PDB file of C-alpha atoms in Angstrom:
ATOM      1  CA  MET A   1      -5.831 120.637-162.680  1.00  0.00           C
ATOM      2  CA  ASP A   2      -7.262 118.654-158.869  1.00  0.00           C
ATOM      3  CA  PHE A   3      -9.746 116.505-158.385  1.00  0.00           C
ATOM      4  CA  LYS A   4      -8.523 116.571-155.058  1.00  0.00           C
ATOM      5  CA  ASN A   5     -11.986 115.673-152.683  1.00  0.00           C
ATOM      6  CA  CYS A   6     -14.096 115.352-156.041  1.00  0.00           C
ATOM      7  CA  THR A   7     -16.076 112.457-156.428  1.00  0.00           C
ATOM      8  CA  TYR A   8     -17.872 111.607-160.000  1.00  0.00           C
ATOM      9  CA  ILE A   9     -20.607 108.939-160.752  1.00  0.00           C
ATOM     10  CA  ILE A  10     -19.875 108.142-165.076  1.00  0.00           C
ATOM     11  CA  MET A  11     -23.359 106.748-166.768  1.00  0.00           C
ATOM     12  CA  GLY A  12     -21.826 104.861-169.310  1.00  0.00           C
ATOM     13  CA  GLY A  13     -17.513 105.097-168.556  1.00  0.00           C
ATOM     14  CA  THR A  14     -16.663 101.751-168.689  1.00  0.00           C
ATOM     15  CA  THR A  15     -15.539 102.097-172.121  1.00  0.00           C
ATOM     16  CA  GLY A  16     -15.039 104.307-175.159  1.00  0.00           C
ATOM     17  CA  MET A  17     -14.916 108.182-174.348  1.00  0.00           C
ATOM     18  CA  GLY A  18     -16.422 107.616-170.475  1.00  0.00           C
ATOM     19  CA  LEU A  19     -13.264 105.614-169.770  1.00  0.00           C
ATOM     20  CA  ALA A  20     -10.911 107.852-171.071  1.00  0.00           C
ATOM     21  CA  ALA A  21     -13.105 110.745-169.431  1.00  0.00           C
ATOM     22  CA  SER A  22     -13.201 108.216-166.007  1.00  0.00           C
ATOM     23  CA  ILE A  23      -9.037 107.602-166.441  1.00  0.00           C
ATOM     24  CA  ALA A  24      -8.526 111.754-166.968  1.00  0.00           C
ATOM     25  CA  LEU A  25     -10.376 112.655-163.901  1.00  0.00           C
ATOM     26  CA  LYS A  26      -9.226 109.823-161.660  1.00  0.00           C
ATOM     27  CA  THR A  27      -5.259 110.744-163.052  1.00  0.00           C
ATOM     28  CA  LYS A  28      -5.974 114.426-161.909  1.00  0.00           C
ATOM     29  CA  GLY A  29      -7.280 112.778-158.284  1.00  0.00           C
ATOM     30  CA  ALA A  30     -10.324 112.879-158.404  1.00  0.00           C
ATOM     31  CA  ASN A  31     -12.539 109.295-157.066  1.00  0.00           C
ATOM     32  CA  ILE A  32     -14.612 107.467-159.595  1.00  0.00           C
ATOM     33  CA  MET A  33     -17.734 105.590-159.508  1.00  0.00           C
ATOM     34  CA  VAL A  34     -18.083 104.135-163.432  1.00  0.00           C
ATOM     35  CA  VAL A  35     -21.655 102.451-164.567  1.00  0.00           C
ATOM     36  CA  GLY A  36     -22.361 100.238-168.135  1.00  0.00           C
ATOM     37  CA  ARG A  37     -24.419  97.280-169.048  1.00  0.00           C
ATOM     38  CA  ASN A  38     -21.922  94.957-169.406  1.00  0.00           C
ATOM     39  CA  LEU A  39     -20.314  93.431-166.202  1.00  0.00           C
ATOM     40  CA  ASP A  40     -17.053  91.694-167.901  1.00  0.00           C
ATOM     41  CA  ASN A  41     -16.593  95.798-168.622  1.00  0.00           C
ATOM     42  CA  CYS A  42     -16.637  97.249-165.294  1.00  0.00           C
ATOM     43  CA  GLU A  43     -14.782  94.693-163.792  1.00  0.00           C
ATOM     44  CA  LYS A  44     -11.737  96.286-166.465  1.00  0.00           C
ATOM     45  CA  ALA A  45     -12.603  99.598-165.747  1.00  0.00           C
ATOM     46  CA  GLN A  46     -12.359  99.388-161.807  1.00  0.00           C
ATOM     47  CA  GLU A  47      -9.783  97.314-161.950  1.00  0.00           C
ATOM     48  CA  MET A  48      -7.339  99.884-164.624  1.00  0.00           C
ATOM     49  CA  LEU A  49      -8.981 103.317-162.325  1.00  0.00           C
ATOM     50  CA  GLY A  50      -7.475 100.954-159.704  1.00  0.00           C
ATOM     51  CA  GLN A  51      -8.288 102.384-155.648  1.00  0.00           C
ATOM     52  CA  GLY A  52     -10.802 105.142-155.365  1.00  0.00           C
ATOM     53  CA  SER A  53     -12.763 104.103-158.047  1.00  0.00           C
ATOM     54  CA  ILE A  54     -16.096 101.172-157.933  1.00  0.00           C
ATOM     55  CA  SER A  55     -18.054 100.577-160.644  1.00  0.00           C
ATOM     56  CA  LEU A  56     -21.506  99.129-161.039  1.00  0.00           C
ATOM     57  CA  GLU A  57     -23.358  96.759-163.747  1.00  0.00           C
ATOM     58  CA  GLY A  58     -26.258  98.529-165.128  1.00  0.00           C
ATOM     59  CA  ASP A  59     -28.743  99.662-167.351  1.00  0.00           C
ATOM     60  CA  ALA A  60     -29.160 103.512-167.177  1.00  0.00           C
ATOM     61  CA  THR A  61     -32.751 102.972-168.368  1.00  0.00           C
ATOM     62  CA  ASP A  62     -33.914 101.730-165.220  1.00  0.00           C
ATOM     63  CA  PRO A  63     -34.528 104.703-162.689  1.00  0.00           C
ATOM     64  CA  GLU A  64     -33.149 101.786-159.699  1.00  0.00           C
ATOM     65  CA  THR A  65     -29.381 101.623-161.575  1.00  0.00           C
ATOM     66  CA  ILE A  66     -28.576 105.777-161.278  1.00  0.00           C
ATOM     67  CA  LYS A  67     -30.018 105.246-157.632  1.00  0.00           C
ATOM     68  CA  THR A  68     -27.670 102.882-156.402  1.00  0.00           C
ATOM     69  CA  ALA A  69     -24.932 104.052-158.132  1.00  0.00           C
ATOM     70  CA  ILE A  70     -25.607 107.316-155.771  1.00  0.00           C
ATOM     71  CA  GLN A  71     -26.106 104.956-152.919  1.00  0.00           C
ATOM     72  CA  MET A  72     -23.235 103.337-153.386  1.00  0.00           C
ATOM     73  CA  ALA A  73     -20.967 106.853-154.455  1.00  0.00           C
ATOM     74  CA  HIS A  74     -22.075 108.603-151.390  1.00  0.00           C
ATOM     75  CA  LYS A  75     -21.621 105.857-148.864  1.00  0.00           C
ATOM     76  CA  THR A  76     -17.656 105.190-150.749  1.00  0.00           C
ATOM     77  CA  PHE A  77     -16.963 108.511-150.648  1.00  0.00           C
ATOM     78  CA  GLY A  78     -18.830 110.892-148.702  1.00  0.00           C
ATOM     79  CA  SER A  79     -20.010 113.451-151.343  1.00  0.00           C
ATOM     80  CA  ILE A  80     -20.741 113.349-154.687  1.00  0.00           C
ATOM     81  CA  THR A  81     -19.342 115.769-157.025  1.00  0.00           C
ATOM     82  CA  GLY A  82     -20.982 115.970-160.307  1.00  0.00           C
ATOM     83  CA  LEU A  83     -22.357 113.753-162.611  1.00  0.00           C
ATOM     84  CA  PHE A  84     -20.702 113.048-166.207  1.00  0.00           C
ATOM     85  CA  HIS A  85     -24.104 110.904-167.970  1.00  0.00           C
ATOM     86  CA  VAL A  86     -22.271 109.349-172.033  1.00  0.00           C
ATOM     87  CA  ALA A  87     -24.609 106.281-171.883  1.00  0.00           C
ATOM     88  CA  GLY A  88     -26.483 106.435-175.082  1.00  0.00           C
ATOM     89  CA  GLY A  89     -26.031 105.228-178.342  1.00  0.00           C
ATOM     90  CA  SER A  90     -27.379 104.741-181.955  1.00  0.00           C
ATOM     91  CA  GLY A  91     -31.422 102.792-183.033  1.00  0.00           C
ATOM     92  CA  ARG A  92     -30.195 101.586-186.484  1.00  0.00           C
ATOM     93  CA  LYS A  93     -30.949  98.199-185.474  1.00  0.00           C
ATOM     94  CA  TRP A  94     -33.957  98.767-183.574  1.00  0.00           C
ATOM     95  CA  GLY A  95     -35.484 100.576-186.805  1.00  0.00           C
ATOM     96  CA  ASP A  96     -33.609 104.778-186.738  1.00  0.00           C
ATOM     97  CA  GLY A  97     -32.678 106.284-189.572  1.00  0.00           C
ATOM     98  CA  PRO A  98     -34.369 108.926-192.358  1.00  0.00           C
ATOM     99  CA  LEU A  99     -38.024 109.386-191.474  1.00  0.00           C
ATOM    100  CA  ASP A 100     -39.620 107.937-194.398  1.00  0.00           C
ATOM    101  CA  LYS A 101     -38.442 104.425-192.830  1.00  0.00           C
ATOM    102  CA  ILE A 102     -38.288 104.911-188.881  1.00  0.00           C
ATOM    103  CA  SER A 103     -40.360 102.690-187.409  1.00  0.00           C
ATOM    104  CA  LEU A 104     -42.407 103.376-183.791  1.00  0.00           C
ATOM    105  CA  GLU A 105     -40.379 101.042-181.705  1.00  0.00           C
ATOM    106  CA  GLY A 106     -36.770 102.092-183.878  1.00  0.00           C
ATOM    107  CA  TRP A 107     -37.941 106.262-182.814  1.00  0.00           C
ATOM    108  CA  ASN A 108     -38.848 104.929-179.215  1.00  0.00           C
ATOM    109  CA  LYS A 109     -35.700 103.337-178.122  1.00  0.00           C
ATOM    110  CA  THR A 110     -33.481 105.337-179.493  1.00  0.00           C
ATOM    111  CA  MET A 111     -34.707 108.033-177.196  1.00  0.00           C
ATOM    112  CA  GLU A 112     -35.274 105.941-174.424  1.00  0.00           C
ATOM    113  CA  LEU A 113     -31.255 104.946-174.664  1.00  0.00           C
ATOM    114  CA  ASN A 114     -30.480 108.853-174.981  1.00  0.00           C
ATOM    115  CA  LEU A 115     -32.594 110.953-174.030  1.00  0.00           C
ATOM    116  CA  THR A 116     -34.531 109.389-171.367  1.00  0.00           C
ATOM    117  CA  SER A 117     -32.183 107.850-169.558  1.00  0.00           C
ATOM    118  CA  LEU A 118     -29.895 111.836-169.179  1.00  0.00           C
ATOM    119  CA  MET A 119     -33.160 112.861-167.818  1.00  0.00           C
ATOM    120  CA  LEU A 120     -33.069 110.308-165.210  1.00  0.00           C
ATOM    121  CA  SER A 121     -29.339 110.117-163.737  1.00  0.00           C
ATOM    122  CA  ASN A 122     -29.913 114.282-164.091  1.00  0.00           C
ATOM    123  CA  GLN A 123     -33.217 114.235-161.990  1.00  0.00           C
ATOM    124  CA  ALA A 124     -31.391 111.590-159.225  1.00  0.00           C
ATOM    125  CA  LEU A 125     -28.532 113.890-159.191  1.00  0.00           C
ATOM    126  CA  ILE A 126     -29.708 117.122-159.061  1.00  0.00           C
ATOM    127  CA  ASN A 127     -32.322 115.650-156.194  1.00  0.00           C
ATOM    128  CA  TYR A 128     -29.420 114.285-154.712  1.00  0.00           C
ATOM    129  CA  PHE A 129     -27.749 117.972-154.423  1.00  0.00           C
ATOM    130  CA  LEU A 130     -30.738 120.178-153.203  1.00  0.00           C
ATOM    131  CA  GLU A 131     -31.426 117.151-150.604  1.00  0.00           C
ATOM    132  CA  HIS A 132     -27.839 117.821-149.108  1.00  0.00           C
ATOM    133  CA  LYS A 133     -27.864 121.796-149.616  1.00  0.00           C
ATOM    134  CA  LYS A 134     -24.726 121.822-151.507  1.00  0.00           C
ATOM    135  CA  SER A 135     -23.524 122.541-154.914  1.00  0.00           C
ATOM    136  CA  GLY A 136     -22.209 120.349-157.837  1.00  0.00           C
ATOM    137  CA  THR A 137     -21.957 120.298-161.740  1.00  0.00           C
ATOM    138  CA  ILE A 138     -23.546 117.619-164.061  1.00  0.00           C
ATOM    139  CA  LEU A 139     -21.746 116.951-167.546  1.00  0.00           C
ATOM    140  CA  ASN A 140     -24.344 116.178-170.294  1.00  0.00           C
ATOM    141  CA  MET A 141     -22.969 114.141-173.505  1.00  0.00           C
ATOM    142  CA  GLY A 142     -24.858 115.450-176.797  1.00  0.00           C
ATOM    143  CA  SER A 143     -24.013 115.315-180.022  1.00  0.00           C
ATOM    144  CA  VAL A 144     -22.552 117.528-183.702  1.00  0.00           C
ATOM    145  CA  LEU A 145     -26.224 115.380-185.486  1.00  0.00           C
ATOM    146  CA  GLY A 146     -28.315 117.747-182.513  1.00  0.00           C
ATOM    147  CA  TYR A 147     -27.628 120.914-184.728  1.00  0.00           C
ATOM    148  CA  SER A 148     -25.564 119.829-187.845  1.00  0.00           C
ATOM    149  CA  PRO A 149     -27.023 117.654-189.618  1.00  0.00           C
ATOM    150  CA  SER A 150     -25.188 115.134-192.319  1.00  0.00           C
ATOM    151  CA  PRO A 151     -27.883 114.311-194.421  1.00  0.00           C
ATOM    152  CA  LYS A 152     -25.940 111.554-197.010  1.00  0.00           C
ATOM    153  CA  TYR A 153     -23.064 109.535-194.356  1.00  0.00           C
ATOM    154  CA  PHE A 154     -25.337 110.364-190.778  1.00  0.00           C
ATOM    155  CA  THR A 155     -29.034 109.922-191.475  1.00  0.00           C
ATOM    156  CA  THR A 156     -30.722 109.226-188.395  1.00  0.00           C
ATOM    157  CA  HIS A 157     -33.279 111.380-187.426  1.00  0.00           C
ATOM    158  CA  ALA A 158     -34.348 110.197-184.465  1.00  0.00           C
ATOM    159  CA  TYR A 159     -30.568 109.658-182.897  1.00  0.00           C
ATOM    160  CA  ALA A 160     -30.591 113.655-184.057  1.00  0.00           C
ATOM    161  CA  ALA A 161     -33.683 114.666-182.213  1.00  0.00           C
ATOM    162  CA  ALA A 162     -32.844 113.043-178.862  1.00  0.00           C
ATOM    163  CA  LYS A 163     -30.018 114.816-178.635  1.00  0.00           C
ATOM    164  CA  SER A 164     -30.667 118.194-179.528  1.00  0.00           C
ATOM    165  CA  ALA A 165     -33.570 117.636-177.311  1.00  0.00           C
ATOM    166  CA  VAL A 166     -30.020 116.590-175.190  1.00  0.00           C
ATOM    167  CA  ILE A 167     -29.556 120.605-175.266  1.00  0.00           C
ATOM    168  CA  GLY A 168     -32.559 121.823-174.689  1.00  0.00           C
ATOM    169  CA  PHE A 169     -33.405 119.817-171.935  1.00  0.00           C
ATOM    170  CA  SER A 170     -29.915 120.723-170.788  1.00  0.00           C
ATOM    171  CA  LYS A 171     -30.722 124.589-170.889  1.00  0.00           C
ATOM    172  CA  SER A 172     -33.467 124.748-169.353  1.00  0.00           C
ATOM    173  CA  ILE A 173     -32.532 122.884-166.712  1.00  0.00           C
ATOM    174  CA  ALA A 174     -29.404 124.802-166.204  1.00  0.00           C
ATOM    175  CA  ALA A 175     -31.739 127.724-165.977  1.00  0.00           C
ATOM    176  CA  TYR A 176     -33.746 126.676-163.799  1.00  0.00           C
ATOM    177  CA  TYR A 177     -31.201 125.524-160.855  1.00  0.00           C
ATOM    178  CA  ALA A 178     -28.317 128.003-161.054  1.00  0.00           C
ATOM    179  CA  GLY A 179     -29.747 130.132-157.910  1.00  0.00           C
ATOM    180  CA  ASN A 180     -28.600 126.515-156.476  1.00  0.00           C
ATOM    181  CA  ASN A 181     -25.405 127.290-157.178  1.00  0.00           C
ATOM    182  CA  ILE A 182     -26.335 123.873-159.692  1.00  0.00           C
ATOM    183  CA  ARG A 183     -24.410 123.876-162.592  1.00  0.00           C
ATOM    184  CA  ILE A 184     -25.393 122.277-166.511  1.00  0.00           C
ATOM    185  CA  ASN A 185     -23.630 121.808-169.252  1.00  0.00           C
ATOM    186  CA  VAL A 186     -23.586 119.600-172.759  1.00  0.00           C
ATOM    187  CA  ILE A 187     -20.170 118.624-174.372  1.00  0.00           C
ATOM    188  CA  ALA A 188     -20.830 117.556-178.496  1.00  0.00           C
ATOM    189  CA  PRO A 189     -19.024 114.702-180.347  1.00  0.00           C
ATOM    190  CA  SER A 190     -18.692 114.582-184.335  1.00  0.00           C
ATOM    191  CA  LEU A 191     -17.587 111.247-185.151  1.00  0.00           C
ATOM    192  CA  PHE A 192     -15.086 109.323-182.836  1.00  0.00           C
ATOM    193  CA  MET A 193     -13.475 106.082-182.769  1.00  0.00           C
ATOM    194  CA  THR A 194     -17.000 104.161-180.492  1.00  0.00           C
ATOM    195  CA  PRO A 195     -18.387 100.901-180.494  1.00  0.00           C
ATOM    196  CA  MET A 196     -20.887 102.433-182.166  1.00  0.00           C
ATOM    197  CA  ALA A 197     -19.332 104.260-184.708  1.00  0.00           C
ATOM    198  CA  GLN A 198     -17.548 101.216-186.023  1.00  0.00           C
ATOM    199  CA  ARG A 199     -20.530 101.899-189.096  1.00  0.00           C
ATOM    200  CA  ALA A 200     -18.531 104.645-190.277  1.00  0.00           C
ATOM    201  CA  VAL A 201     -15.481 104.057-189.105  1.00  0.00           C
ATOM    202  CA  ASN A 202     -15.156 101.085-191.452  1.00  0.00           C
ATOM    203  CA  ASP A 203     -16.991 102.803-194.765  1.00  0.00           C
ATOM    204  CA  ASP A 204     -14.010 103.652-197.556  1.00  0.00           C
ATOM    205  CA  GLN A 205     -16.385 106.700-198.333  1.00  0.00           C
ATOM    206  CA  ILE A 206     -16.816 107.543-194.801  1.00  0.00           C
ATOM    207  CA  MET A 207     -13.237 108.243-193.868  1.00  0.00           C
ATOM    208  CA  GLU A 208     -12.728 110.255-197.121  1.00  0.00           C
ATOM    209  CA  PHE A 209     -15.648 112.604-196.888  1.00  0.00           C
ATOM    210  CA  LEU A 210     -14.320 112.881-192.575  1.00  0.00           C
ATOM    211  CA  ARG A 211     -10.939 114.206-194.057  1.00  0.00           C
ATOM    212  CA  THR A 212     -13.052 117.699-194.873  1.00  0.00           C
ATOM    213  CA  LYS A 213     -15.507 117.589-192.780  1.00  0.00           C
ATOM    214  CA  GLN A 214     -13.838 117.462-189.582  1.00  0.00           C
ATOM    215  CA  PRO A 215     -10.197 118.998-190.665  1.00  0.00           C
ATOM    216  CA  LEU A 216      -8.208 119.070-188.211  1.00  0.00           C
ATOM    217  CA  ASP A 217      -5.214 117.259-187.279  1.00  0.00           C
ATOM    218  CA  GLY A 218      -5.023 115.641-190.599  1.00  0.00           C
ATOM    219  CA  GLY A 219      -8.835 114.827-190.801  1.00  0.00           C
ATOM    220  CA  ARG A 220      -9.472 112.161-188.544  1.00  0.00           C
ATOM    221  CA  PRO A 221     -12.299 110.389-186.644  1.00  0.00           C
ATOM    222  CA  GLY A 222     -11.428 110.927-183.249  1.00  0.00           C
ATOM    223  CA  PHE A 223     -10.075 109.204-180.054  1.00  0.00           C
ATOM    224  CA  SER A 224     -11.921 108.554-176.660  1.00  0.00           C
ATOM    225  CA  GLU A 225      -9.303 110.954-175.664  1.00  0.00           C
ATOM    226  CA  ASP A 226      -9.987 113.825-177.408  1.00  0.00           C
ATOM    227  CA  ILE A 227     -12.715 115.023-175.033  1.00  0.00           C
ATOM    228  CA  ASN A 228     -11.378 115.060-171.997  1.00  0.00           C
ATOM    229  CA  THR A 229      -9.907 118.773-171.690  1.00  0.00           C
ATOM    230  CA  ALA A 230     -13.363 120.233-172.134  1.00  0.00           C
ATOM    231  CA  VAL A 231     -14.758 117.094-169.770  1.00  0.00           C
ATOM    232  CA  LEU A 232     -12.303 118.663-167.049  1.00  0.00           C
ATOM    233  CA  MET A 233     -12.899 122.257-167.634  1.00  0.00           C
ATOM    234  CA  PHE A 234     -16.348 121.306-167.268  1.00  0.00           C
ATOM    235  CA  LEU A 235     -16.197 119.391-164.369  1.00  0.00           C
ATOM    236  CA  HIS A 236     -13.303 121.380-162.153  1.00  0.00           C
ATOM    237  CA  PRO A 237     -15.572 122.847-159.059  1.00  0.00           C
ATOM    238  CA  ASP A 238     -13.421 126.545-160.296  1.00  0.00           C
ATOM    239  CA  SER A 239     -15.911 126.556-163.193  1.00  0.00           C
ATOM    240  CA  LYS A 240     -18.676 128.222-161.177  1.00  0.00           C
ATOM    241  CA  PHE A 241     -19.088 130.996-163.050  1.00  0.00           C
ATOM    242  CA  ILE A 242     -19.853 128.413-165.834  1.00  0.00           C
ATOM    243  CA  THR A 243     -23.761 127.287-166.784  1.00  0.00           C
ATOM    244  CA  GLY A 244     -25.942 126.388-170.002  1.00  0.00           C
ATOM    245  CA  GLN A 245     -23.189 126.053-171.951  1.00  0.00           C
ATOM    246  CA  VAL A 246     -23.012 123.538-174.843  1.00  0.00           C
ATOM    247  CA  LEU A 247     -18.973 122.573-176.219  1.00  0.00           C
ATOM    248  CA  ALA A 248     -18.729 121.176-179.426  1.00  0.00           C
ATOM    249  CA  VAL A 249     -15.303 118.818-179.864  1.00  0.00           C
ATOM    250  CA  ASP A 250     -16.155 117.713-183.272  1.00  0.00           C
ATOM    251  CA  GLY A 251     -12.363 118.274-185.259  1.00  0.00           C
ATOM    252  CA  GLY A 252     -14.165 121.371-187.480  1.00  0.00           C
ATOM    253  CA  TRP A 253     -17.279 119.421-188.263  1.00  0.00           C
ATOM    254  CA  THR A 254     -19.200 122.438-187.714  1.00  0.00           C
ATOM    255  CA  ILE A 255     -17.852 124.651-189.543  1.00  0.00           C
ATOM    256  CA  SER A 256     -17.150 122.862-192.675  1.00  0.00           C
ATOM    257  CA  GLU A 257     -18.492 121.920-195.930  1.00  0.00           C
ATOM    258  CA  GLY A 258     -17.746 118.221-196.633  1.00  0.00           C
ATOM    259  CA  GLN A 259     -16.696 117.092-200.235  1.00  0.00           C
ATOM    260  CA  TYR A 260     -18.339 113.976-201.591  1.00  0.00           C
ATOM    261  CA  GLN A 261     -16.510 111.420-203.786  1.00  0.00           C
TER     262      GLN A 261
END
């Protein structure tokens, strides 16, 4: 699968699944622009990716961040092929949780992190594609919790609402811009070994539950690289007949009951 002459912006591309996807795309020949909130991570990611990559420190919830990223990527590489929006995060520390306990700050911050940031990046790339009269592709990061809840160990109702909205938003814009040959799809991971998942992966009871909830490959959390096949498929120009789809990369989460201790 050759990505020569393709350029992608990865929002949240300096750590975890975003970085893994960036490396996979770069290995296949793509030019990469990674965006992250931490300058050290940006510099490390660019060093790791090497020639044909640039980075930008910025907050995905700031509309100027994606605008700057587009300007930099277009100036450096000449054209932009697509976007992978990974940026997001848990709102637990601001007060996300069960509905009877959610704080307004927790709700608003979770929506801002996971939905507003995604709307801003998608809007900016759509405008770029329309302005340059070119086809393009957008891949958004969802979550199985947006449609397959797990009430005992994973109860963050604002996060679930935001990730469910990612699906509805993506399908809606996919339908609207299909005539412009702009494709929008979603991948929905389950529990992966990411910085956001440390609460879960360090809990022995949750890890035992995971053995039957996402039983593939020994019943483990996902590794960042486990999303790469799906990312490469959706972002490749040859996937020109695929839009408005949601693909779970979940180790069997959505088809497994899960056994509590």
